[in-house]
Amino acid sequence: MDDADSAKAGDCVKKSSSALDDGLAVVDCGTAEAQYKVAGVHNGSSDPSVCAAGQDAYVKTVHRRRRADTAMVLCLTPTK
C-alpha cells in the first residue's frame, strides 16, 4: 500500500510496518495512527534536500518500462 502519489500538503500519513512494503498510507490526522503531516510535495525531484531542516524526506521513484521514470519527494513533519 502506498498512498504517496495522492498525498497532499496537510495530509497525515503513517509508514507501513511491513518489511515488504515501505510505502505510506494517508490516515486521519485525529487518530493515533498519524505519524507525520505532509509539509510539502515536490513532484519531478528525487533530491531530499528540498525539505527544510527538521523535516523527514520520503523519496519515491517509479521506474516505468515504456515511459520516463517519475519521482517525487514528500517533506514530512513528525506529529508527535
PDB file of C-alpha atoms in Angstrom:
ATOM      1  CA  MET A   1       0.000   0.000   0.000  1.00  0.00           C
ATOM      2  CA  ASP A   2       1.447   3.360  -0.970  1.00  0.00           C
ATOM      3  CA  ASP A   3      -0.668   6.499  -0.938  1.00  0.00           C
ATOM      4  CA  ALA A   4       2.341   8.758  -1.550  1.00  0.00           C
ATOM      5  CA  ASP A   5       1.110   9.596  -5.066  1.00  0.00           C
ATOM      6  CA  SER A   6      -2.143  11.029  -3.735  1.00  0.00           C
ATOM      7  CA  ALA A   7      -0.847  12.705  -0.556  1.00  0.00           C
ATOM      8  CA  LYS A   8      -1.202  16.480  -0.398  1.00  0.00           C
ATOM      9  CA  ALA A   9       0.239  19.120   1.918  1.00  0.00           C
ATOM     10  CA  GLY A  10      -1.713  18.996   5.168  1.00  0.00           C
ATOM     11  CA  ASP A  11      -2.499  15.264   4.930  1.00  0.00           C
ATOM     12  CA  CYS A  12      -1.353  12.944   7.699  1.00  0.00           C
ATOM     13  CA  VAL A  13       0.402   9.682   6.889  1.00  0.00           C
ATOM     14  CA  LYS A  14       1.806   6.610   8.569  1.00  0.00           C
ATOM     15  CA  LYS A  15       4.655   4.438   7.380  1.00  0.00           C
ATOM     16  CA  SER A  16       3.912   0.817   6.620  1.00  0.00           C
ATOM     17  CA  SER A  17       5.000  -1.631   9.300  1.00  0.00           C
ATOM     18  CA  SER A  18       5.546  -4.391   6.729  1.00  0.00           C
ATOM     19  CA  ALA A  19       9.086  -5.337   5.755  1.00  0.00           C
ATOM     20  CA  LEU A  20       7.785  -5.990   2.234  1.00  0.00           C
ATOM     21  CA  ASP A  21       6.168  -2.575   1.840  1.00  0.00           C
ATOM     22  CA  ASP A  22       7.970   0.647   2.674  1.00  0.00           C
ATOM     23  CA  GLY A  23       5.082   2.824   1.496  1.00  0.00           C
ATOM     24  CA  LEU A  24       2.920   5.423   3.177  1.00  0.00           C
ATOM     25  CA  ALA A  25      -0.773   5.377   3.962  1.00  0.00           C
ATOM     26  CA  VAL A  26      -2.881   8.528   4.281  1.00  0.00           C
ATOM     27  CA  VAL A  27      -4.700   8.479   7.638  1.00  0.00           C
ATOM     28  CA  ASP A  28      -6.988  10.775   9.628  1.00  0.00           C
ATOM     29  CA  CYS A  29      -4.933  13.419  11.446  1.00  0.00           C
ATOM     30  CA  GLY A  30      -7.060  12.967  14.562  1.00  0.00           C
ATOM     31  CA  THR A  31      -6.064   9.339  15.096  1.00  0.00           C
ATOM     32  CA  ALA A  32      -3.119   7.790  16.907  1.00  0.00           C
ATOM     33  CA  GLU A  33      -2.044   6.259  13.560  1.00  0.00           C
ATOM     34  CA  ALA A  34      -0.908   9.648  12.237  1.00  0.00           C
ATOM     35  CA  GLN A  35       2.894   9.648  12.423  1.00  0.00           C
ATOM     36  CA  TYR A  36       3.676  12.520  10.054  1.00  0.00           C
ATOM     37  CA  LYS A  37       1.998  15.540   8.495  1.00  0.00           C
ATOM     38  CA  VAL A  38       2.863  16.288   4.866  1.00  0.00           C
ATOM     39  CA  ALA A  39       4.503  19.719   4.811  1.00  0.00           C
ATOM     40  CA  GLY A  40       5.258  19.774   1.084  1.00  0.00           C
ATOM     41  CA  VAL A  41       5.106  17.750  -2.125  1.00  0.00           C
ATOM     42  CA  HIS A  42       7.841  18.122  -4.749  1.00  0.00           C
ATOM     43  CA  ASN A  43       6.998  16.315  -7.990  1.00  0.00           C
ATOM     44  CA  GLY A  44       9.754  15.659 -10.505  1.00  0.00           C
ATOM     45  CA  SER A  45      12.510  15.574  -7.870  1.00  0.00           C
ATOM     46  CA  SER A  46      14.306  12.815  -6.009  1.00  0.00           C
ATOM     47  CA  ASP A  47      16.520  15.214  -4.021  1.00  0.00           C
ATOM     48  CA  PRO A  48      15.736  15.006  -0.287  1.00  0.00           C
ATOM     49  CA  SER A  49      17.448  18.362   0.325  1.00  0.00           C
ATOM     50  CA  VAL A  50      14.309  20.141  -0.972  1.00  0.00           C
ATOM     51  CA  CYS A  51      12.872  19.601   2.528  1.00  0.00           C
ATOM     52  CA  ALA A  52      13.571  22.105   5.288  1.00  0.00           C
ATOM     53  CA  ALA A  53      15.680  21.314   8.343  1.00  0.00           C
ATOM     54  CA  GLY A  54      13.704  19.249  10.839  1.00  0.00           C
ATOM     55  CA  GLN A  55      11.583  17.603   8.155  1.00  0.00           C
ATOM     56  CA  ASP A  56      11.921  13.982   7.067  1.00  0.00           C
ATOM     57  CA  ALA A  57      12.095  13.338   3.324  1.00  0.00           C
ATOM     58  CA  TYR A  58      10.190  10.437   1.753  1.00  0.00           C
ATOM     59  CA  VAL A  59      11.553   9.870  -1.755  1.00  0.00           C
ATOM     60  CA  LYS A  60       9.622   7.779  -4.251  1.00  0.00           C
ATOM     61  CA  THR A  61      10.793   6.881  -7.745  1.00  0.00           C
ATOM     62  CA  VAL A  62       8.631   4.810 -10.071  1.00  0.00           C
ATOM     63  CA  HIS A  63      10.539   3.033 -12.827  1.00  0.00           C
ATOM     64  CA  ARG A  64       8.474   2.646 -15.969  1.00  0.00           C
ATOM     65  CA  ARG A  65       9.298   0.344 -18.823  1.00  0.00           C
ATOM     66  CA  ARG A  66       7.891   2.344 -21.737  1.00  0.00           C
ATOM     67  CA  ARG A  67       7.771   5.840 -20.280  1.00  0.00           C
ATOM     68  CA  ALA A  68      10.106   8.093 -18.361  1.00  0.00           C
ATOM     69  CA  ASP A  69      10.629   7.372 -14.672  1.00  0.00           C
ATOM     70  CA  THR A  70       8.722   9.601 -12.277  1.00  0.00           C
ATOM     71  CA  ALA A  71       9.992  10.881  -8.947  1.00  0.00           C
ATOM     72  CA  MET A  72       8.614  12.813  -6.017  1.00  0.00           C
ATOM     73  CA  VAL A  73       9.668  13.933  -2.553  1.00  0.00           C
ATOM     74  CA  LEU A  74       7.264  14.333   0.354  1.00  0.00           C
ATOM     75  CA  CYS A  75       8.510  16.543   3.180  1.00  0.00           C
ATOM     76  CA  LEU A  76       7.155  15.168   6.444  1.00  0.00           C
ATOM     77  CA  THR A  77       6.885  16.721   9.895  1.00  0.00           C
ATOM     78  CA  PRO A  78       6.512  14.311  12.832  1.00  0.00           C
ATOM     79  CA  THR A  79       3.138  14.667  14.561  1.00  0.00           C
ATOM     80  CA  LYS A  80       4.457  13.647  17.986  1.00  0.00           C
TER      81      LYS A  80
END
